[in-house]
PDB file of C-alpha atoms and ligand atoms in Angstrom:
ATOM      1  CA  UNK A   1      10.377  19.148 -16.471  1.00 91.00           C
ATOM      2  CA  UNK A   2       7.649  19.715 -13.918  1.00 93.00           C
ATOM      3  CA  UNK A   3       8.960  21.515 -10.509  1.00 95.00           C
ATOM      4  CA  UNK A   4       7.867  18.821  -7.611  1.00 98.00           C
ATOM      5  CA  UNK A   5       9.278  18.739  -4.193  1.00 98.00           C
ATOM      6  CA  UNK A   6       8.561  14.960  -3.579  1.00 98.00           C
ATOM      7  CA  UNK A   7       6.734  12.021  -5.929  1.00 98.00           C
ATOM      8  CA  UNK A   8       4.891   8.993  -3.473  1.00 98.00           C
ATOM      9  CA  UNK A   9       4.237   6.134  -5.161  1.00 98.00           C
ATOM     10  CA  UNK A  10       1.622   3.493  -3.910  1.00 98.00           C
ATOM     11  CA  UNK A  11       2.980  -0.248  -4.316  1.00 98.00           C
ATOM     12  CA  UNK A  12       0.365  -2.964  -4.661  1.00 96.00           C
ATOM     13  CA  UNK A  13      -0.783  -2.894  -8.500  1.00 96.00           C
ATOM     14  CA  UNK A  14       1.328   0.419  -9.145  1.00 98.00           C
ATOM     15  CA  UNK A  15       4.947  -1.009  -9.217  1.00 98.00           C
ATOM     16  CA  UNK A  16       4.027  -4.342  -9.056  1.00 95.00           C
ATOM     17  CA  UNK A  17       1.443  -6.443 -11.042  1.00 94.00           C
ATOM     18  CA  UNK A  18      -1.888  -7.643  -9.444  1.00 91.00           C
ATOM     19  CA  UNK A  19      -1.821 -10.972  -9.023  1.00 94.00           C
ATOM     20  CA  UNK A  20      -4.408 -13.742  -7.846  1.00 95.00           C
ATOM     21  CA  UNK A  21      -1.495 -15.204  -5.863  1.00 96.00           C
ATOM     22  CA  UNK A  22      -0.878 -12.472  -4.251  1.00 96.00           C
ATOM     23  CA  UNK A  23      -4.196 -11.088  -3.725  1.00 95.00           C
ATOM     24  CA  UNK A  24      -5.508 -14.560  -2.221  1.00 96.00           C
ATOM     25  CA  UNK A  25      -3.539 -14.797   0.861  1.00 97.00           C
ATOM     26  CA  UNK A  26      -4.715 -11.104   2.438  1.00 96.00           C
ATOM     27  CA  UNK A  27      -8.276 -12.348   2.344  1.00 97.00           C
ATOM     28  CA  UNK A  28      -6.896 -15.845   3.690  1.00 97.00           C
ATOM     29  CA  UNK A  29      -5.032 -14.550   6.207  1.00 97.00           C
ATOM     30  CA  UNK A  30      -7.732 -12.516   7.642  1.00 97.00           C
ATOM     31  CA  UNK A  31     -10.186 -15.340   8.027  1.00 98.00           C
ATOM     32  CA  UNK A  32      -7.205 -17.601   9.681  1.00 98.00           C
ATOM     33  CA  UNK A  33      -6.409 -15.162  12.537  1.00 97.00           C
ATOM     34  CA  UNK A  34     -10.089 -14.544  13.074  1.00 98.00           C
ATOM     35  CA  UNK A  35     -10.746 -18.223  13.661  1.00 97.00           C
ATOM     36  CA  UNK A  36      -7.740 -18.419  15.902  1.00 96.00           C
ATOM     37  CA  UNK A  37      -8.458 -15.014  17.543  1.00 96.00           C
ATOM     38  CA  UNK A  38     -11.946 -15.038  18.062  1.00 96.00           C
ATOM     39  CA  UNK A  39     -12.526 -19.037  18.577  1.00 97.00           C
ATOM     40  CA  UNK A  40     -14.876 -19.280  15.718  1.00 98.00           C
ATOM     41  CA  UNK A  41     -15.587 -21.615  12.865  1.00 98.00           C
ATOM     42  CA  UNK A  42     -13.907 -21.173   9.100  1.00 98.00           C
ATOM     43  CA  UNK A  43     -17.093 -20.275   7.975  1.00 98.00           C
ATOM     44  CA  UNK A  44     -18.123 -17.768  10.576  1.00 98.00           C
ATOM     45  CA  UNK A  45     -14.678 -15.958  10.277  1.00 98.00           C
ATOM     46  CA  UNK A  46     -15.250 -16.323   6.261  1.00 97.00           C
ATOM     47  CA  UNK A  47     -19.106 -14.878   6.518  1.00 98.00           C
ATOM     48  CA  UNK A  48     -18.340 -11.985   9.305  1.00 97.00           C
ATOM     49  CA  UNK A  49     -15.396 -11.018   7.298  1.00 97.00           C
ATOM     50  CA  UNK A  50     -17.079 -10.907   4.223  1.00 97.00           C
ATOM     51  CA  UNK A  51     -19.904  -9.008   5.781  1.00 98.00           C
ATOM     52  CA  UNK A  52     -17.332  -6.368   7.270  1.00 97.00           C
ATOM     53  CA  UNK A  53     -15.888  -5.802   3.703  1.00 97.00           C
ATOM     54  CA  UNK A  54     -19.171  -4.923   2.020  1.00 97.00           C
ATOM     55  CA  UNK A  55     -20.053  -2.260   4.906  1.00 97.00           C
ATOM     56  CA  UNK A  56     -16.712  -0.941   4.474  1.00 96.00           C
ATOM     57  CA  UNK A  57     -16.432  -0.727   1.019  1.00 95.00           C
ATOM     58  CA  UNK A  58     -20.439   0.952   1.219  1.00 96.00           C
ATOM     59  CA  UNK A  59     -18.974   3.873   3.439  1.00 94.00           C
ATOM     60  CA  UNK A  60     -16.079   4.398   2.019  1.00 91.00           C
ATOM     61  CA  UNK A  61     -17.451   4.516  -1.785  1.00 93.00           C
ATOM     62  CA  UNK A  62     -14.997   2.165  -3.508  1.00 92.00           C
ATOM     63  CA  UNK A  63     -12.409  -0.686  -3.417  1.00 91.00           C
ATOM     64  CA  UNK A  64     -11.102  -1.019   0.265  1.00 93.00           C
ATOM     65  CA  UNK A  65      -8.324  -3.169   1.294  1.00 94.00           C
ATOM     66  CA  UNK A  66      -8.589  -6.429   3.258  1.00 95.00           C
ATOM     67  CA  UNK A  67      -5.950  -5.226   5.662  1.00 95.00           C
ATOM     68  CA  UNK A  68      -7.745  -2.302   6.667  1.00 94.00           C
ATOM     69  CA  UNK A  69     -11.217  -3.976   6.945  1.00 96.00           C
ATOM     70  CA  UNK A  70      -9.161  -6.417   9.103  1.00 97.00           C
ATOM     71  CA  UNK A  71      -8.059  -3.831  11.675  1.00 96.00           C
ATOM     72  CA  UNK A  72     -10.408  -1.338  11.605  1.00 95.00           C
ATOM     73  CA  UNK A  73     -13.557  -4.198  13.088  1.00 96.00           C
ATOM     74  CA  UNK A  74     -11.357  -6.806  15.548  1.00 97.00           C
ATOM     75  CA  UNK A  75      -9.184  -4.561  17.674  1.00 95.00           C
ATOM     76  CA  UNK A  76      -8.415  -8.000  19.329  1.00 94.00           C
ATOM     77  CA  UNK A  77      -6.004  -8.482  15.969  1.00 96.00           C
ATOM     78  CA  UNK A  78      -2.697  -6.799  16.343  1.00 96.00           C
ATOM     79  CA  UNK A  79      -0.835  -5.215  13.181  1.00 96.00           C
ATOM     80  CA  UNK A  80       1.836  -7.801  13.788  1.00 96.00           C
ATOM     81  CA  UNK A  81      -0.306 -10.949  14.324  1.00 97.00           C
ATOM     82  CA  UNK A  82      -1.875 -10.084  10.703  1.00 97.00           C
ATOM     83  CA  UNK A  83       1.519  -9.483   8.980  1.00 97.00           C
ATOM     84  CA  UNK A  84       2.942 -12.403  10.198  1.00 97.00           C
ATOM     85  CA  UNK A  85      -0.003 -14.855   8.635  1.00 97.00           C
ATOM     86  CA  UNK A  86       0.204 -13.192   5.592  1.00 97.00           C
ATOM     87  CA  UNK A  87       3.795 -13.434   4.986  1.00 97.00           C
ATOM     88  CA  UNK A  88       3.306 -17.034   5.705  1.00 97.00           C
ATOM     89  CA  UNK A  89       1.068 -17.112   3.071  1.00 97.00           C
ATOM     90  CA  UNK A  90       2.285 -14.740  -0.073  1.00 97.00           C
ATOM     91  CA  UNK A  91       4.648 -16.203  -2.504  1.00 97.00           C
ATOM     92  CA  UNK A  92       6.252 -12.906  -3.602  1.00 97.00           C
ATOM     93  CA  UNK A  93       9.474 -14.779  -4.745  1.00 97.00           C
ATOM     94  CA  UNK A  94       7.744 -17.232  -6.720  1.00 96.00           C
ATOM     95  CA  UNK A  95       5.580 -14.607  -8.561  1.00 97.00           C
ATOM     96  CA  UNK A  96       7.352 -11.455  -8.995  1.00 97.00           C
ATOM     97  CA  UNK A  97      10.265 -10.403 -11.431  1.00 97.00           C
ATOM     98  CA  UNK A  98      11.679  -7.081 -12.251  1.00 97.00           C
ATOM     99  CA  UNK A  99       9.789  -5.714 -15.354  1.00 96.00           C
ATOM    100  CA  UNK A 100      12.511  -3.415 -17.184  1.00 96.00           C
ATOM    101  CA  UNK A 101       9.644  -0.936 -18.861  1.00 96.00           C
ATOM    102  CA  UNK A 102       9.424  -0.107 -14.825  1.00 97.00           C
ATOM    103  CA  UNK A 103      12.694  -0.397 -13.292  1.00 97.00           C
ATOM    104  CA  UNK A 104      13.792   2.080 -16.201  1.00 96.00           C
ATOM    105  CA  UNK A 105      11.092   4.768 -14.902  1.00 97.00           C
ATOM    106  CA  UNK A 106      11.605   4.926 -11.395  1.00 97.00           C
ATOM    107  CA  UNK A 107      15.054   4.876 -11.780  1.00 97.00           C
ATOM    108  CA  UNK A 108      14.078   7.892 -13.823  1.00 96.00           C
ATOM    109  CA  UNK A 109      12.279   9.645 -11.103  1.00 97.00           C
ATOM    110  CA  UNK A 110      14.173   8.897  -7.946  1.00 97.00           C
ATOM    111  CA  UNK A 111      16.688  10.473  -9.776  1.00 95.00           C
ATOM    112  CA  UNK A 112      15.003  13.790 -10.819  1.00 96.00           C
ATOM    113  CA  UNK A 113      12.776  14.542  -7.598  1.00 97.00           C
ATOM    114  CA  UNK A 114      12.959  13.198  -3.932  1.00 98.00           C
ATOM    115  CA  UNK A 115      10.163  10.194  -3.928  1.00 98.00           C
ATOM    116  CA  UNK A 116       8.564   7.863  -1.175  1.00 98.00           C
ATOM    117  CA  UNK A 117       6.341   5.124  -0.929  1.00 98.00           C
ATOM    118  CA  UNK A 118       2.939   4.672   1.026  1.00 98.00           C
ATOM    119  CA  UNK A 119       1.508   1.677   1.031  1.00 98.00           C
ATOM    120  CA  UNK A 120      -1.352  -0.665   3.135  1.00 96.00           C
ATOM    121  CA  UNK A 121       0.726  -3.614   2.925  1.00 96.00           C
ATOM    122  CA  UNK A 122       3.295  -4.274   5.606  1.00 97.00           C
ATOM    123  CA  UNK A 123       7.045  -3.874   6.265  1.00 97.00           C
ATOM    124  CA  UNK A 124       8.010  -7.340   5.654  1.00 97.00           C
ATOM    125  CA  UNK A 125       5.513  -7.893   2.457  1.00 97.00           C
ATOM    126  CA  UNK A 126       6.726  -4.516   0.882  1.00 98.00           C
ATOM    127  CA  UNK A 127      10.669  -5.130   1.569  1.00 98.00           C
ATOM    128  CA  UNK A 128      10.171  -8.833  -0.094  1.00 98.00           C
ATOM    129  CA  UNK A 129       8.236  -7.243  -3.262  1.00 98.00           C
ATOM    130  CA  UNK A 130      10.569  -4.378  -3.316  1.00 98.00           C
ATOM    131  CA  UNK A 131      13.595  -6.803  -3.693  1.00 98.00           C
ATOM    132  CA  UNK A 132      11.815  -9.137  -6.418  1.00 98.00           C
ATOM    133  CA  UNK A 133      10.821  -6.424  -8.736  1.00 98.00           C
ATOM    134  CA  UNK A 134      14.132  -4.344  -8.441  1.00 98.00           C
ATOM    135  CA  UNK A 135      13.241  -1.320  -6.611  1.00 98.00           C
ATOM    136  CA  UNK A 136      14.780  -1.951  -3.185  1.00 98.00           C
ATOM    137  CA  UNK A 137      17.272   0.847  -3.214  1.00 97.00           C
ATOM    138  CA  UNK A 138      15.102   3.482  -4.978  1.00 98.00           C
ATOM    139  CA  UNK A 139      12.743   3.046  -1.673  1.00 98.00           C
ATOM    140  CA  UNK A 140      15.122   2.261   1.176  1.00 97.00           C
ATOM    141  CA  UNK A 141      13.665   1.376   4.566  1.00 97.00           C
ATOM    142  CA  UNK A 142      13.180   5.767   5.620  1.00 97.00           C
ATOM    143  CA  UNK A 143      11.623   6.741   2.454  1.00 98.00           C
ATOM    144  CA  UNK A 144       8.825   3.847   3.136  1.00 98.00           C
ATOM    145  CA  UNK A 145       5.438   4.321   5.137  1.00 98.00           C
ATOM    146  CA  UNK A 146       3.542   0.771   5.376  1.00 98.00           C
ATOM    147  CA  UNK A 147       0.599  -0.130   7.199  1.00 97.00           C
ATOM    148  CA  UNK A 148       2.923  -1.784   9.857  1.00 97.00           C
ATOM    149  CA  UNK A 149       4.401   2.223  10.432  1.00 97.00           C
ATOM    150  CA  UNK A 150       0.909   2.923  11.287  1.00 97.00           C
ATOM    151  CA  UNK A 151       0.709   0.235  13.630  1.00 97.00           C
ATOM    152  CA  UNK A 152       3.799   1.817  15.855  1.00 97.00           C
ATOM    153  CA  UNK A 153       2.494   5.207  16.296  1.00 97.00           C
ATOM    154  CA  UNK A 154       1.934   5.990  19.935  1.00 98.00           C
ATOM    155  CA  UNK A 155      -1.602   6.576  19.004  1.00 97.00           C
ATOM    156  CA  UNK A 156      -4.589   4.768  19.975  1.00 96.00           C
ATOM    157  CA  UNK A 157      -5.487   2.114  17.524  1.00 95.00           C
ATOM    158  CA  UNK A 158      -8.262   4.302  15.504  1.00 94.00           C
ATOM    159  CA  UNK A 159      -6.006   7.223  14.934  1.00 97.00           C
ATOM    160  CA  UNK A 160      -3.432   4.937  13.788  1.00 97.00           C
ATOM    161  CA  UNK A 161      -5.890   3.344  11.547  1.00 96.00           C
ATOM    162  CA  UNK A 162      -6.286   7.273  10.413  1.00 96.00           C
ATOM    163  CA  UNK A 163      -2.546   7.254   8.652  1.00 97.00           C
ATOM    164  CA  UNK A 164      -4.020   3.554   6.320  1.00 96.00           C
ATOM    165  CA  UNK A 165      -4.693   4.497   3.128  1.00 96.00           C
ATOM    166  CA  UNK A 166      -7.730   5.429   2.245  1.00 95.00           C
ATOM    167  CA  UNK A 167      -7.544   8.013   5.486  1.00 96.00           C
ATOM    168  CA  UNK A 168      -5.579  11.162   4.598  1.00 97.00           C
ATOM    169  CA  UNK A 169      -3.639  11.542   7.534  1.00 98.00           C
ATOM    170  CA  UNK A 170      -0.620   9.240   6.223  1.00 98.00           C
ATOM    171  CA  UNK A 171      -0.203  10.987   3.113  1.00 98.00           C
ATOM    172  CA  UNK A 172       0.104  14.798   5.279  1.00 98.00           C
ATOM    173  CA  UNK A 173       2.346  12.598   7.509  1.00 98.00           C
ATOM    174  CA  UNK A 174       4.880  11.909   4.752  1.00 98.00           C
ATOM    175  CA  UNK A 175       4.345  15.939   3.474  1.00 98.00           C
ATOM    176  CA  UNK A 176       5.628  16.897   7.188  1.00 97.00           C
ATOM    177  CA  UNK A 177       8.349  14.141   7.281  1.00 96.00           C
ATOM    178  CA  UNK A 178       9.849  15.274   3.911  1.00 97.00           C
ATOM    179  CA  UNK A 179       8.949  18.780   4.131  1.00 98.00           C
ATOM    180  CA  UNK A 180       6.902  18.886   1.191  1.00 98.00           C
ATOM    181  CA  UNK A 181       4.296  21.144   0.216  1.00 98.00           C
ATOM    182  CA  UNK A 182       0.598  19.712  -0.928  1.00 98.00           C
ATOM    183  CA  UNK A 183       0.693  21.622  -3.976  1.00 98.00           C
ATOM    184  CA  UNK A 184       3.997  20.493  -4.920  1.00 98.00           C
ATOM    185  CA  UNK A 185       3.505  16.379  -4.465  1.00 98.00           C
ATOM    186  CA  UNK A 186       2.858  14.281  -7.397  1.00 98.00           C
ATOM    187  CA  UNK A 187       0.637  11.138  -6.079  1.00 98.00           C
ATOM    188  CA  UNK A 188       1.283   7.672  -8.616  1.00 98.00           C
ATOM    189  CA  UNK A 189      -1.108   4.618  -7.686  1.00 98.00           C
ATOM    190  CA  UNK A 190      -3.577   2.808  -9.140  1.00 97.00           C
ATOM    191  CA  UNK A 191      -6.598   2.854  -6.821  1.00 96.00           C
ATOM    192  CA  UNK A 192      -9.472   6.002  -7.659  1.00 96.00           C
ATOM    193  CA  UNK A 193     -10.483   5.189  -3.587  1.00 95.00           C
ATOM    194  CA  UNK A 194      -7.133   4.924  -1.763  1.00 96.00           C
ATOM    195  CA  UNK A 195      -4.417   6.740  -3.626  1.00 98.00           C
ATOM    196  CA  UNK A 196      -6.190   9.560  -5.802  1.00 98.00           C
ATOM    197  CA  UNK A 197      -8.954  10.747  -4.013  1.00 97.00           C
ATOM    198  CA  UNK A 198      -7.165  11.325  -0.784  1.00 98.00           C
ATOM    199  CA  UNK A 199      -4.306  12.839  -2.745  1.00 98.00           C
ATOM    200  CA  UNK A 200      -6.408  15.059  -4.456  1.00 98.00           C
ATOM    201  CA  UNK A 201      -8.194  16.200  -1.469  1.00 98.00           C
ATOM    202  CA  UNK A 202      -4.894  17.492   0.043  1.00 98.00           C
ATOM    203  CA  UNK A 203      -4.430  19.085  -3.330  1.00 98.00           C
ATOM    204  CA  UNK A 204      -1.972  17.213  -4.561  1.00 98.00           C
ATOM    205  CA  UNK A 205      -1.271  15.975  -8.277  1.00 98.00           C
ATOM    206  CA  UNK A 206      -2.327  12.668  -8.792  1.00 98.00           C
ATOM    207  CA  UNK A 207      -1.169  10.336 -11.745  1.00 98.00           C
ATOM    208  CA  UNK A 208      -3.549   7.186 -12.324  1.00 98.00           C
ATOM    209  CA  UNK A 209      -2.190   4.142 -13.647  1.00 97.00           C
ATOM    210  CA  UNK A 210      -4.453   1.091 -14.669  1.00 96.00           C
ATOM    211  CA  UNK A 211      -1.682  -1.302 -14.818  1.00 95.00           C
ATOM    212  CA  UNK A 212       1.917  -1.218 -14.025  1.00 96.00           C
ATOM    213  CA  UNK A 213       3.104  -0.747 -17.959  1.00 95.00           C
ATOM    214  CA  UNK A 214       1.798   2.843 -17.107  1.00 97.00           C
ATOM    215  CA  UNK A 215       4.625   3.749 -15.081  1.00 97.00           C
ATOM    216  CA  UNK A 216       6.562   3.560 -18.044  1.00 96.00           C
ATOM    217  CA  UNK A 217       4.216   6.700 -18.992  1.00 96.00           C
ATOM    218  CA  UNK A 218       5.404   9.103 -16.114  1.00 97.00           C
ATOM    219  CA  UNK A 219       8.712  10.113 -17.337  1.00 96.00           C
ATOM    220  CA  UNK A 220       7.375  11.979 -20.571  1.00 95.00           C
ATOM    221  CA  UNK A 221       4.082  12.997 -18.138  1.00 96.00           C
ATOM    222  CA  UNK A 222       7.021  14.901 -16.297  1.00 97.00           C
ATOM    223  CA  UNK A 223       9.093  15.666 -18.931  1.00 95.00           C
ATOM    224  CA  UNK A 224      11.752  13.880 -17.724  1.00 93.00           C
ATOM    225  CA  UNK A 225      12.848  12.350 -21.206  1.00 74.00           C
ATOM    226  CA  UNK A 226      16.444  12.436 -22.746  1.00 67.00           C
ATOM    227  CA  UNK A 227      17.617  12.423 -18.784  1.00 62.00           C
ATOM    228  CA  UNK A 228      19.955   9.212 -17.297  1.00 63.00           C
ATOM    229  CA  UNK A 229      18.307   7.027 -14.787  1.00 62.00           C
ATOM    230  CA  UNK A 230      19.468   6.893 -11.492  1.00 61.00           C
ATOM    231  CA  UNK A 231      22.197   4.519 -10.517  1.00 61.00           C
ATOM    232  CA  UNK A 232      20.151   1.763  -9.158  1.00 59.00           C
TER     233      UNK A 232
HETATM  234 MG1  LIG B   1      -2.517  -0.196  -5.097  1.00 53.99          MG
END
């Protein structure tokens, strides 16, 4: 079994599957509270948007999320104005069931090493998914940074923007609040731009997965077979 003093695990297309119906609303969202914040038209909010997400994605190299393209160009949106429309809009209970292949891992896991999650989508989005796919108690409310932690940091709004994933500064966050080391953190998520490189660059361990079956992979990665899962 590999030695590891903590394992973070991304959420959005790591524990749970991608989905159009719950990929739709973020993009949705965005262009609703634009028209409402900024007084323009559906289709200016839709083109401006769109336009901010292409220079975005440019800088950064790679896939970027819609929440932080959202908040890093219209400081006139708030972190809780943005959650709110999309949990209007996401249909988490409709679309999500436990998947055993992955409850069975991270049970796994939890119960071998100390493990958190980091994710871009908010509190309320991530407690709802976390209860539909039946991980809730592996990743209670303190072992959980979302975007929405970010938000409350008595920082100005760029350096809070600094802990959102792809921006390293959450992932040494969690190191300090756990007291891990770097060396000795095992990064699981699914996207090269947000969850590996930054990992990596911290020199952590990063495990890829392409879609969610993969988790099923990490216990023999770790050499956790033959072990009981974790009470869930
Ligand atoms: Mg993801």
């Amino acid at each position: 079994m590999k030695t590891l003093d903590l394992v973070i695990f991304d959420l959005d297309g790591t524990l749970c599957p991608s989905d159009e119906r719950l990929n739709r609303p973020y993009p949705e969202a965005a262009v609703r509270v634009l028209e409402r914040r900024m007084g323009w038209s559906r289709q200016k909010a839709q083109q401006v948007f769109s336009d901010k997400h292409r220079e975005l994605r440019e800088q950064v190299g790679g896939k970027i999320t819609n929440t932080r393209v959202l908040l890093q160009f219209f400081e006139e949106v708030s972190f809780q104005e943005y959650e709110q429309e999309v949990n209007r809009l996401l249909p988490v209970e409709q679309v999500l069931r436990p998947l055993a292949l992955v409850v069975d891992a991270v049970s796994l896991v939890c119960g071998a090493y100390p493990t958190f999650l980091f994710t871009t989508n908010n509190e309320g989005a991530t407690d709802r998914i976390l209860r539909a796919i039946g991980l809730w108690s592996f990743f209670p409310p303190d072992r959980r940074f979302t975007v929405s932690h970010a938000g409350r940091l008595p920082l100005p709004r760029q350096e809070q923007l600094e802990h959102v994933k792809p921006s390293v500064k959450g992932f040494v966050r969690i190191l300090e609040t756990t007291g891990a080391g770097a060396r000795q953190t095992l990064m699981v998520g699914d996207s090269e731009t947000s969850d590996i490189r930054p990992a990596a660059s911290l020199g952590m361990l990063t495990f890829k997965v392409s879609r969610v079956e993969d988790v099923g992979l990490l216990p023999a990665w770790l050499g956790l077979q033959g072990l009981s899962p974790a009470p869930a």
